[in-house]
Short mmCIF file of C-alpha atoms and ligand atoms in Angstrom, two decimals:
data_model
loop_
_atom_site.label_atom_id
_atom_site.label_comp_id
_atom_site.label_asym_id
_atom_site.label_seq_id
_atom_site.Cartn_x
_atom_site.Cartn_y
_atom_site.Cartn_z
CA MET A 1 96.23 146.77 92.21
CA PHE A 2 96.39 150.20 94.22
CA TYR A 3 92.94 150.90 95.51
CA LYS A 4 92.64 154.55 96.59
CA GLN A 5 90.53 154.22 98.85
CA ASP A 6 90.15 151.84 102.39
CA PRO A 7 88.63 148.56 101.83
CA VAL A 8 85.00 147.96 101.79
CA PHE A 9 83.88 144.25 103.46
CA PRO A 10 80.19 142.82 102.25
CA LYS A 11 77.41 144.21 104.11
CA ASP A 12 76.58 140.34 106.23
CA PHE A 13 80.24 139.47 106.50
CA LEU A 14 80.72 137.49 109.20
CA TRP A 15 83.39 138.24 111.88
CA GLY A 16 84.18 135.74 115.12
CA ALA A 17 87.16 134.13 116.26
CA SER A 18 88.40 130.36 115.92
CA SER A 19 88.46 127.47 118.30
CA ALA A 20 89.44 123.11 118.54
CA ALA A 21 87.66 121.02 120.66
CA TRP A 22 90.85 119.26 122.28
CA GLN A 23 92.78 122.99 122.87
CA VAL A 24 89.65 124.90 124.13
CA GLU A 25 87.44 122.61 125.99
CA GLY A 26 89.23 120.71 129.29
CA ALA A 27 86.79 118.30 131.15
CA VAL A 28 88.28 115.47 128.80
CA ASN A 29 87.29 112.63 131.66
CA GLU A 30 83.57 114.49 132.30
CA ASP A 31 80.45 113.21 131.06
CA GLY A 32 81.53 110.37 129.19
CA ARG A 33 83.59 111.71 126.85
CA THR A 34 86.84 109.06 126.50
CA THR A 35 90.03 110.01 125.84
CA ALA A 36 91.16 110.57 122.37
CA ILE A 37 94.70 110.08 120.64
CA ILE A 38 95.71 113.78 120.62
CA ASP A 39 95.00 113.94 124.48
CA LEU A 40 97.94 111.24 124.91
CA ASN A 41 99.97 112.98 122.36
CA SER A 42 99.41 116.48 124.48
CA GLN A 43 100.76 114.40 127.02
CA LYS A 44 103.79 113.73 125.66
CA LYS A 45 104.80 117.22 125.03
CA LYS A 46 105.88 118.23 128.44
CA PRO A 47 107.60 120.46 129.87
CA TYR A 48 104.26 122.14 128.37
CA THR A 49 100.61 121.18 130.15
CA ASP A 50 98.03 118.66 128.20
CA ASN A 51 94.56 119.73 127.71
CA SER A 52 93.19 118.39 130.25
CA ILE A 53 92.01 121.43 131.79
CA ALA A 54 92.99 124.07 128.54
CA ALA A 55 91.31 127.16 128.77
CA ASP A 56 88.45 125.26 130.63
CA HIS A 57 85.91 126.35 128.14
CA TYR A 58 83.94 123.35 128.65
CA HIS A 59 82.34 124.80 131.87
CA HIS A 60 82.35 128.55 131.17
CA TYR A 61 80.61 128.34 127.58
CA GLU A 62 78.23 130.84 128.67
CA GLU A 63 80.59 132.71 129.94
CA ASP A 64 83.16 132.59 126.90
CA VAL A 65 79.49 133.33 124.66
CA LYS A 66 79.09 136.85 126.05
CA LEU A 67 82.48 137.75 125.39
CA MET A 68 81.97 136.74 122.20
CA ALA A 69 78.45 139.43 121.70
CA GLU A 70 80.12 141.73 123.51
CA CYS A 71 83.29 142.09 121.26
CA GLY A 72 80.19 141.98 118.72
CA PHE A 73 80.86 138.65 116.63
CA SER A 74 78.55 137.21 114.20
CA SER A 75 80.54 133.94 114.12
CA TYR A 76 82.28 131.47 116.19
CA ARG A 77 84.01 128.86 114.82
CA PHE A 78 84.48 125.52 117.01
CA SER A 79 85.05 121.82 116.54
CA ILE A 80 83.07 118.88 118.20
CA ALA A 81 84.92 116.32 119.82
CA TRP A 82 84.49 113.04 118.46
CA PRO A 83 84.25 111.34 121.93
CA ARG A 84 82.32 113.31 123.49
CA ILE A 85 79.24 112.33 120.74
CA TYR A 86 80.70 108.58 121.08
CA PRO A 87 82.73 107.34 123.40
CA SER A 88 82.87 103.70 122.64
CA ASP A 89 81.52 101.68 120.03
CA SER A 90 78.59 101.46 120.74
CA THR A 91 75.51 102.41 118.36
CA GLU A 92 74.02 104.69 120.47
CA PRO A 93 75.66 108.26 120.67
CA ASN A 94 76.42 109.91 124.11
CA GLN A 95 73.65 112.17 125.37
CA LYS A 96 75.56 114.48 127.54
CA GLY A 97 78.12 115.14 124.69
CA ILE A 98 75.00 115.94 122.68
CA ASP A 99 73.35 117.99 125.50
CA PHE A 100 76.85 120.38 125.45
CA TYR A 101 76.92 120.99 122.14
CA ASN A 102 73.87 121.62 122.44
CA ASN A 103 73.96 124.56 124.96
CA LEU A 104 76.53 126.18 123.00
CA ILE A 105 75.10 125.69 119.95
CA ASN A 106 72.28 127.76 121.38
CA GLU A 107 73.88 129.82 123.48
CA LEU A 108 75.39 131.38 120.27
CA ILE A 109 72.03 131.76 118.39
CA LYS A 110 70.31 133.18 121.09
CA HIS A 111 73.49 136.35 120.60
CA ASN A 112 73.06 136.41 116.85
CA ILE A 113 76.46 134.29 116.20
CA GLU A 114 76.89 132.01 113.41
CA PRO A 115 78.07 128.81 114.26
CA ILE A 116 80.45 127.34 112.03
CA VAL A 117 81.58 123.79 113.19
CA THR A 118 84.34 121.25 112.37
CA LEU A 119 83.56 117.95 112.38
CA TYR A 120 87.58 116.86 112.95
CA HIS A 121 89.72 118.80 114.19
CA TYR A 122 92.15 115.63 115.59
CA ASP A 123 89.98 113.79 118.38
CA MET A 124 90.13 110.66 117.00
CA PRO A 125 88.69 108.57 119.95
CA VAL A 126 90.92 105.69 120.85
CA TRP A 127 88.55 102.91 120.52
CA VAL A 128 88.81 104.03 116.90
CA ASP A 129 92.53 103.78 116.82
CA GLU A 130 92.46 100.50 118.38
CA LYS A 131 89.96 98.71 115.99
CA TYR A 132 91.01 100.39 113.04
CA ASN A 133 94.63 101.23 113.53
CA GLY A 134 94.05 104.90 113.14
CA TRP A 135 93.48 106.29 109.34
CA TYR A 136 95.20 103.60 108.10
CA ASP A 137 92.14 100.38 107.86
CA ARG A 138 88.60 101.49 105.74
CA GLY A 139 86.85 100.43 108.40
CA ILE A 140 87.21 104.17 109.95
CA ILE A 141 85.48 105.22 106.70
CA ASP A 142 81.81 103.89 108.05
CA ALA A 143 82.58 104.73 111.49
CA PHE A 144 83.27 108.24 110.90
CA ASP A 145 79.97 108.38 108.87
CA ARG A 146 77.83 107.15 111.49
CA TYR A 147 79.86 110.36 113.49
CA VAL A 148 79.24 112.86 111.13
CA ARG A 149 75.18 111.52 110.36
CA THR A 150 74.51 111.63 114.28
CA CYS A 151 76.19 115.70 114.52
CA PHE A 152 74.03 116.62 111.29
CA THR A 153 70.84 115.04 113.03
CA GLU A 154 71.45 116.59 116.29
CA PHE A 155 72.65 119.93 115.12
CA GLY A 156 71.59 120.44 111.54
CA ASP A 157 68.45 122.27 112.26
CA ARG A 158 70.51 125.58 113.69
CA VAL A 159 74.09 124.71 112.13
CA LYS A 160 74.45 125.47 108.20
CA TYR A 161 78.24 125.75 107.83
CA TRP A 162 80.12 122.71 108.23
CA HIS A 163 83.55 121.70 107.69
CA SER A 164 84.50 117.69 107.45
CA LEU A 165 88.66 117.59 108.73
CA ASN A 166 90.62 120.16 109.33
CA GLU A 167 94.33 120.60 107.99
CA GLN A 168 94.18 117.20 106.57
CA ASN A 169 97.38 117.85 104.17
CA MET A 170 99.19 119.07 107.19
CA GLN A 171 97.97 115.82 108.93
CA ILE A 172 99.54 114.38 106.27
CA CYS A 173 102.52 116.20 105.26
CA TYR A 174 103.05 116.36 109.28
CA GLY A 175 102.33 112.60 109.67
CA ASP A 176 104.61 112.19 113.78
CA TRP A 177 103.82 115.93 114.78
CA LEU A 178 99.94 115.50 114.96
CA GLY A 179 100.29 111.15 115.88
CA VAL A 180 98.83 109.98 112.37
CA ALA A 181 101.77 108.19 111.23
CA LYS A 182 102.10 104.86 112.65
CA TYR A 183 105.07 103.28 111.52
CA PRO A 184 107.41 106.22 110.55
CA GLU A 185 109.20 103.80 108.31
CA THR A 186 107.44 103.94 105.13
CA TRP A 187 104.85 106.74 106.04
CA PHE A 188 106.81 107.93 102.50
CA LYS A 189 104.24 105.47 100.73
CA ASP A 190 101.54 105.13 103.65
CA LYS A 191 100.80 108.69 103.80
CA TRP A 192 98.99 108.17 100.45
CA LYS A 193 96.85 105.28 101.10
CA VAL A 194 95.94 106.87 104.87
CA ASN A 195 94.99 110.22 102.59
CA HIS A 196 92.98 108.49 100.35
CA ILE A 197 90.74 107.18 103.58
CA MET A 198 90.47 110.92 105.02
CA ASN A 199 89.42 111.93 101.08
CA MET A 200 86.80 109.09 101.51
CA CYS A 201 85.62 110.31 104.82
CA HIS A 202 85.65 113.94 103.59
CA ALA A 203 83.17 113.03 100.87
CA LYS A 204 80.92 111.59 102.71
CA ALA A 205 80.34 113.91 105.14
CA VAL A 206 80.23 116.41 102.14
CA ILE A 207 76.80 114.16 100.82
CA ALA A 208 75.77 113.04 104.17
CA CYS A 209 75.79 117.25 105.14
CA HIS A 210 73.57 117.95 101.55
CA GLU A 211 71.34 114.87 102.57
CA LEU A 212 70.70 115.71 106.26
CA VAL A 213 71.09 119.55 106.87
CA GLU A 214 68.40 121.85 105.00
CA ASP A 215 70.47 124.70 103.04
CA GLY A 216 73.63 122.80 104.72
CA LYS A 217 77.02 123.92 103.18
CA ILE A 218 80.10 122.60 103.68
CA GLY A 219 83.71 122.78 102.84
CA PRO A 220 87.23 121.08 103.35
CA VAL A 221 89.52 123.39 105.91
CA PRO A 222 92.83 123.38 104.11
CA GLY A 223 96.19 124.63 106.18
CA TYR A 224 97.47 127.07 103.88
CA VAL A 225 101.19 128.27 103.30
CA PRO A 226 101.63 130.26 100.03
CA ILE A 227 104.59 129.79 98.84
CA TYR A 228 106.83 132.09 96.64
CA PRO A 229 109.80 131.22 94.27
CA ALA A 230 113.32 132.05 96.34
CA SER A 231 114.29 134.17 93.36
CA ALA A 232 112.76 134.83 89.62
CA HIS A 233 115.34 131.69 88.39
CA PRO A 234 113.49 129.20 86.39
CA ASP A 235 113.59 126.36 88.49
CA ASP A 236 113.00 128.21 91.31
CA GLN A 237 109.80 128.59 90.24
CA ILE A 238 108.87 125.44 89.08
CA ALA A 239 110.73 124.08 92.68
CA ALA A 240 107.60 126.50 94.28
CA MET A 241 105.22 124.88 92.04
CA ASN A 242 106.35 121.66 92.91
CA ALA A 243 106.05 122.26 96.80
CA GLU A 244 102.85 123.82 96.24
CA GLU A 245 101.46 120.71 94.83
CA LEU A 246 103.10 118.37 97.72
CA THR A 247 101.58 120.11 100.33
CA GLU A 248 98.53 121.96 99.43
CA LYS A 249 97.52 122.07 95.59
CA VAL A 250 96.87 118.15 95.28
CA TRP A 251 94.05 118.08 98.21
CA ASN A 252 92.55 121.61 96.95
CA ASP A 253 92.25 120.49 93.24
CA PHE A 254 91.03 117.08 94.56
CA TYR A 255 88.49 119.05 97.10
CA ALA A 256 87.01 121.25 93.93
CA HIS A 257 87.87 118.92 91.14
CA ARG A 258 86.68 115.23 93.08
CA GLU A 259 89.72 113.57 90.93
CA TYR A 260 93.42 113.44 91.80
CA ASN A 261 95.27 115.82 89.58
CA GLY A 262 98.05 114.80 87.08
CA PHE A 263 100.90 116.22 89.20
CA ILE A 264 99.87 113.54 92.24
CA LYS A 265 99.48 110.82 89.55
CA SER A 266 102.71 111.31 88.20
CA TYR A 267 104.63 111.10 91.55
CA TRP A 268 102.92 108.48 92.47
CA LYS A 269 103.99 106.65 89.29
CA GLU A 270 107.43 107.71 89.85
CA ASN A 271 107.93 106.53 93.65
CA ASP A 272 105.94 103.38 92.53
CA ILE A 273 103.18 104.41 95.25
CA ASP A 274 99.73 102.52 95.62
CA PRO A 275 97.17 104.93 97.55
CA GLU A 276 94.95 102.06 97.26
CA ILE A 277 91.65 103.49 95.53
CA HIS A 278 89.02 101.02 95.66
CA ASP A 279 86.45 100.01 93.01
CA GLY A 280 83.97 102.65 93.54
CA ASP A 281 85.61 105.27 95.52
CA MET A 282 86.37 107.69 92.28
CA GLU A 283 82.08 107.37 91.73
CA LEU A 284 81.44 108.41 95.48
CA ILE A 285 84.14 111.04 95.51
CA LYS A 286 82.59 112.83 92.07
CA GLU A 287 79.54 112.87 94.15
CA ALA A 288 81.28 115.04 96.53
CA LYS A 289 81.01 118.59 95.84
CA ILE A 290 81.82 120.80 98.09
CA ASP A 291 80.17 124.48 98.83
CA PHE A 292 83.19 126.65 99.86
CA PHE A 293 86.76 126.84 101.06
CA ALA A 294 87.82 127.35 104.82
CA LEU A 295 91.42 128.68 104.78
CA ASN A 296 93.63 128.56 107.77
CA CYS A 297 97.08 130.67 107.00
CA TYR A 298 98.80 132.06 109.23
CA ARG A 299 102.49 132.39 107.69
CA SER A 300 103.94 131.99 104.25
CA ASN A 301 106.76 130.02 102.79
CA THR A 302 109.86 130.25 100.43
CA ALA A 303 111.00 127.69 97.55
CA LYS A 304 114.07 127.19 95.11
CA ALA A 305 115.54 124.19 93.33
CA CYS A 306 116.99 120.80 94.90
CA GLY A 307 119.19 118.86 93.05
CA ILE A 308 117.91 115.35 92.24
CA ASP A 309 121.50 114.40 94.17
CA GLU A 310 120.95 116.28 97.27
CA GLU A 311 120.49 114.93 100.72
CA PRO A 312 116.55 114.88 101.83
CA ARG A 313 116.49 116.92 105.16
CA GLU A 314 113.35 116.62 107.34
CA TYR A 315 111.49 120.47 108.04
CA LYS A 316 112.25 120.54 111.90
CA LEU A 317 109.89 123.46 113.04
CA ASN A 318 110.85 125.27 115.96
CA LYS A 319 109.29 123.83 119.21
CA SER A 320 110.77 126.11 121.11
CA GLY A 321 109.70 129.57 121.17
CA VAL A 322 113.22 131.00 120.48
CA LYS A 323 113.97 132.28 117.65
CA GLY A 324 116.45 130.61 115.19
CA ASN A 325 115.30 127.19 115.86
CA LEU A 326 113.69 126.28 112.38
CA GLU A 327 115.27 124.07 109.82
CA PHE A 328 113.57 124.09 106.57
CA PRO A 329 113.53 120.72 104.52
CA LYS A 330 115.10 119.49 101.44
CA VAL A 331 113.08 117.38 98.68
CA PRO A 332 115.40 116.04 96.14
CA GLY A 333 114.67 116.47 92.55
CA LEU A 334 111.68 118.64 93.72
CA TYR A 335 111.96 121.64 95.83
CA GLN A 336 113.88 123.15 98.99
CA LEU A 337 112.96 125.78 101.60
CA THR A 338 114.33 128.81 102.01
CA GLU A 339 113.94 132.14 104.46
CA ASN A 340 112.89 135.00 102.92
CA PRO A 341 115.12 138.24 103.58
CA TYR A 342 111.64 140.19 103.21
CA VAL A 343 109.44 139.19 105.88
CA GLU A 344 109.84 139.56 110.13
CA THR A 345 109.52 135.88 111.60
CA THR A 346 107.72 135.53 115.14
CA ASP A 347 109.58 134.21 118.26
CA TRP A 348 108.69 130.59 116.58
CA ASP A 349 110.04 131.42 113.21
CA TRP A 350 106.82 131.85 111.27
CA GLU A 351 107.28 134.30 108.49
CA ILE A 352 104.83 137.94 109.47
CA ASP A 353 103.59 138.49 105.82
CA PRO A 354 99.80 139.94 105.68
CA VAL A 355 100.01 139.81 101.48
CA ALA A 356 100.51 135.95 101.78
CA MET A 357 96.60 136.55 102.71
CA ARG A 358 95.68 138.46 99.55
CA TYR A 359 98.11 136.07 97.63
CA MET A 360 96.40 132.82 98.57
CA LEU A 361 92.49 134.22 98.54
CA ARG A 362 93.76 135.56 94.94
CA TYR A 363 95.20 132.16 94.07
CA VAL A 364 92.21 129.91 95.55
CA TRP A 365 89.52 132.30 94.41
CA ASP A 366 91.73 132.02 91.06
CA HIS A 367 91.89 127.98 90.37
CA TYR A 368 88.16 127.15 92.12
CA GLN A 369 85.76 130.47 91.97
CA LEU A 370 83.89 128.67 95.54
CA PRO A 371 83.60 131.60 98.33
CA MET A 372 86.20 131.50 100.67
CA MET A 373 86.21 131.91 104.49
CA ILE A 374 88.95 132.48 107.10
CA THR A 375 89.01 129.75 109.58
CA GLU A 376 92.76 130.39 111.01
CA ASN A 377 94.94 133.12 111.44
CA GLY A 378 96.47 134.82 114.10
CA TYR A 379 99.85 135.79 116.16
CA GLY A 380 101.03 133.49 118.44
CA ALA A 381 103.18 134.98 121.00
CA TYR A 382 104.08 134.86 125.11
CA ASP A 383 101.90 137.58 126.89
CA SER A 384 101.47 138.45 130.21
CA VAL A 385 98.98 140.48 132.25
CA SER A 386 100.62 144.09 133.25
CA GLU A 387 100.89 145.55 136.31
CA ASP A 388 97.63 147.62 135.31
CA GLY A 389 95.42 143.87 135.54
CA LYS A 390 95.66 144.11 131.47
CA VAL A 391 97.10 142.71 128.95
CA HIS A 392 98.99 144.85 125.85
CA ASP A 393 99.75 143.42 122.72
CA PRO A 394 100.18 145.67 120.73
CA LYS A 395 101.75 143.29 118.17
CA ARG A 396 98.89 141.04 118.04
CA ILE A 397 96.79 144.15 117.05
CA GLU A 398 99.29 144.92 114.11
CA PHE A 399 99.23 141.47 112.79
CA LEU A 400 95.91 141.45 112.96
CA ARG A 401 95.09 144.39 111.45
CA ASP A 402 97.37 143.88 108.37
CA GLN A 403 96.40 140.50 107.48
CA ILE A 404 92.33 142.10 107.78
CA TYR A 405 93.46 144.74 105.70
CA GLN A 406 94.70 142.34 103.32
CA VAL A 407 91.53 140.45 103.07
CA GLY A 408 89.74 143.71 102.65
CA LEU A 409 92.18 144.45 99.40
CA ALA A 410 90.86 140.45 97.93
CA ILE A 411 87.50 141.63 98.36
CA MET A 412 88.30 144.61 96.39
CA ASP A 413 90.07 142.27 93.61
CA GLY A 414 86.96 140.47 93.15
CA CYS A 415 87.19 137.63 95.50
CA GLU A 416 84.21 136.03 97.57
CA VAL A 417 85.23 136.20 101.17
CA ILE A 418 82.10 135.47 103.78
CA SER A 419 83.98 135.15 107.18
CA TYR A 420 86.90 135.81 109.01
CA ASN A 421 87.69 133.81 111.93
CA PRO A 422 91.29 134.28 113.44
CA TRP A 423 92.91 131.86 115.73
CA SER A 424 91.99 132.49 118.75
CA PHE A 425 88.65 134.13 121.08
CA THR A 426 90.57 132.72 123.85
CA ASP A 427 93.88 131.79 124.80
CA LEU A 428 93.81 127.94 124.31
CA LEU A 429 96.49 125.22 124.23
CA SER A 430 98.76 125.29 121.09
CA THR A 431 99.13 121.99 119.31
CA GLY A 432 103.16 121.77 120.61
CA ASN A 433 103.68 125.15 123.38
CA GLY A 434 100.86 125.04 126.19
CA MET A 435 99.77 127.62 127.20
CA ALA A 436 103.09 129.53 126.74
CA LYS A 437 102.41 130.13 122.91
CA ARG A 438 99.13 132.34 123.40
CA TYR A 439 97.15 133.66 119.61
CA GLY A 440 93.40 134.81 121.67
CA LEU A 441 91.96 137.95 122.17
CA VAL A 442 91.18 137.41 125.04
CA TYR A 443 93.65 136.72 128.25
CA ILE A 444 93.00 133.08 130.28
CA ASN A 445 94.64 133.47 133.73
CA THR A 446 96.37 130.20 134.00
CA THR A 447 100.20 128.54 133.29
CA ASP A 448 102.05 125.96 131.73
CA GLU A 449 103.41 125.52 135.52
CA GLU A 450 100.84 125.80 137.51
CA LEU A 451 96.51 125.98 137.20
CA LEU A 452 95.63 129.23 138.00
CA ASP A 453 91.51 130.47 138.40
CA LEU A 454 91.34 130.80 134.47
CA LYS A 455 90.15 134.61 134.63
CA ARG A 456 88.66 135.70 131.15
CA ILE A 457 91.14 139.29 130.72
CA PRO A 458 90.14 140.88 127.63
CA LYS A 459 93.25 142.01 125.98
CA ASP A 460 93.87 145.07 123.71
CA SER A 461 93.68 143.14 121.29
CA PHE A 462 89.80 142.30 121.96
CA TYR A 463 89.01 146.13 122.06
CA TRP A 464 90.51 146.94 119.18
CA TYR A 465 88.38 143.94 117.12
CA SER A 466 85.61 145.07 118.43
CA ASN A 467 85.77 148.90 116.84
CA LEU A 468 86.68 146.92 114.18
CA ILE A 469 83.98 144.21 113.51
CA LYS A 470 81.24 147.14 114.54
CA SER A 471 82.00 149.17 111.78
CA ASN A 472 82.25 146.07 109.54
CA GLY A 473 85.63 147.18 108.52
CA SER A 474 86.49 150.64 108.71
CA ASP A 475 87.57 151.55 112.27
CA TRP A 476 91.27 150.73 111.72
CA GLY A 477 92.32 152.18 114.94
CA LYS A 478 94.96 154.27 112.79
C1 BGP B 501 97.06 125.27 112.74
C2 BGP B 501 95.43 124.41 113.90
C3 BGP B 501 95.39 124.64 115.06
C4 BGP B 501 96.56 125.94 115.96
C5 BGP B 501 97.14 126.79 114.76
C6 BGP B 501 98.43 126.71 115.89
O1 BGP B 501 97.59 124.17 112.61
O2 BGP B 501 94.95 123.98 113.06
O3 BGP B 501 95.16 123.85 115.81
O4 BGP B 501 97.25 125.03 116.84
O5 BGP B 501 97.52 125.60 114.22
O6 BGP B 501 99.64 126.26 115.97
P1 BGP B 501 100.43 126.50 117.49
O7 BGP B 501 99.67 126.12 118.07
O8 BGP B 501 101.24 125.08 116.91
O9 BGP B 501 101.00 127.38 117.15
#
């Protein structure tokens, strides 16, 4: 639908930004924190720097929260590092880790910023990995339950919005990239067993949140890449639906309906896959009623039909930041992804597609009728400090303006959206490209090659976003 006026955002809409512990905190060996699997994974991604310092938010959190308040934030989405809370298999949590998050939460509340907390954003402690073979052994379900219960008990008096697992679908779809897959040869089948164990962790977290946090709300954080058919050919439409199922809908249906959908059951049967569902699992899952969807959305994909006899091809993401280094996957008999001639791309070949944001919100609302919050969305680019000492990022402003406008249109279309938190507040470590690929509203003065003074420099986008959110989404700065 077209509207004659600009969108209107709800009065109590929460405006903020987003981060994740391992990408922003640094201080990986401080105050009792032990190594996480993702630390080791980040060390492998040379020539980029690892996460040992990142944005050093651990030591700058007061300054960072002050900047958030200056910008006009009413929310901040961050994650808790499991190895800060449970550095070892001891039954006692680490008080210093708890203190850090208490201080951060109190600082946010002092500035009227709603903390929105993700329980798991990839920082599995090494001791958990060693003891339970990562996500492969069901023993992790109780270890995770103990960790999340500690978080709810310690922080639940002030934190009311919680997320279970960040981008479970992406962790399964790109298991090698995110360090979840241990045996690449058997991942095709193993992933569904691992996924079921993650589902159990999610479900138990939902149940524990409702049990322990007064007025607590909890939801999952799927990584969402809306998928369009490449043409009006009916086979391309089915291919787009297949891709949608196997990259997102299987998860979203599960979270919302608390059962595995018909598509995945048939896929398992066809491929002789046993996800190892134990007696009692589905009964427990049935109790885990989510309160909202938190959605990460950066881009869209386009799918077309792929014959059953075609050669399979892996998805090769562009890890260099030089355009044209991405290879689309082929999944014989189901779908292949392909270029979309109607959209531009970033240097990392990510589609720049604001309409995908509206499409996703409409899609999720139509399917599940649950409130939604945007927990990630943003423009990854090379940024630098200009001679005038400022950071000019007009493309990021354009990106955010177009995307937020589409959030507004989705709200006008009738979707219930409660919060928008782009990635990221400060620059922080990219999943695969160190500090080179920057997303922040605030520049962090350091590089992959050299550790500099970590000075915080608000970018032009910070000031643009500040005007927009202080006017509750009416000052577009056009
Ligand atoms: C999301 C992750 C974030 C973040 C973001 C940007 O999938 O949840 O942790 O990293 O992607 O990705 P990248 O850093 O690879 O550009």
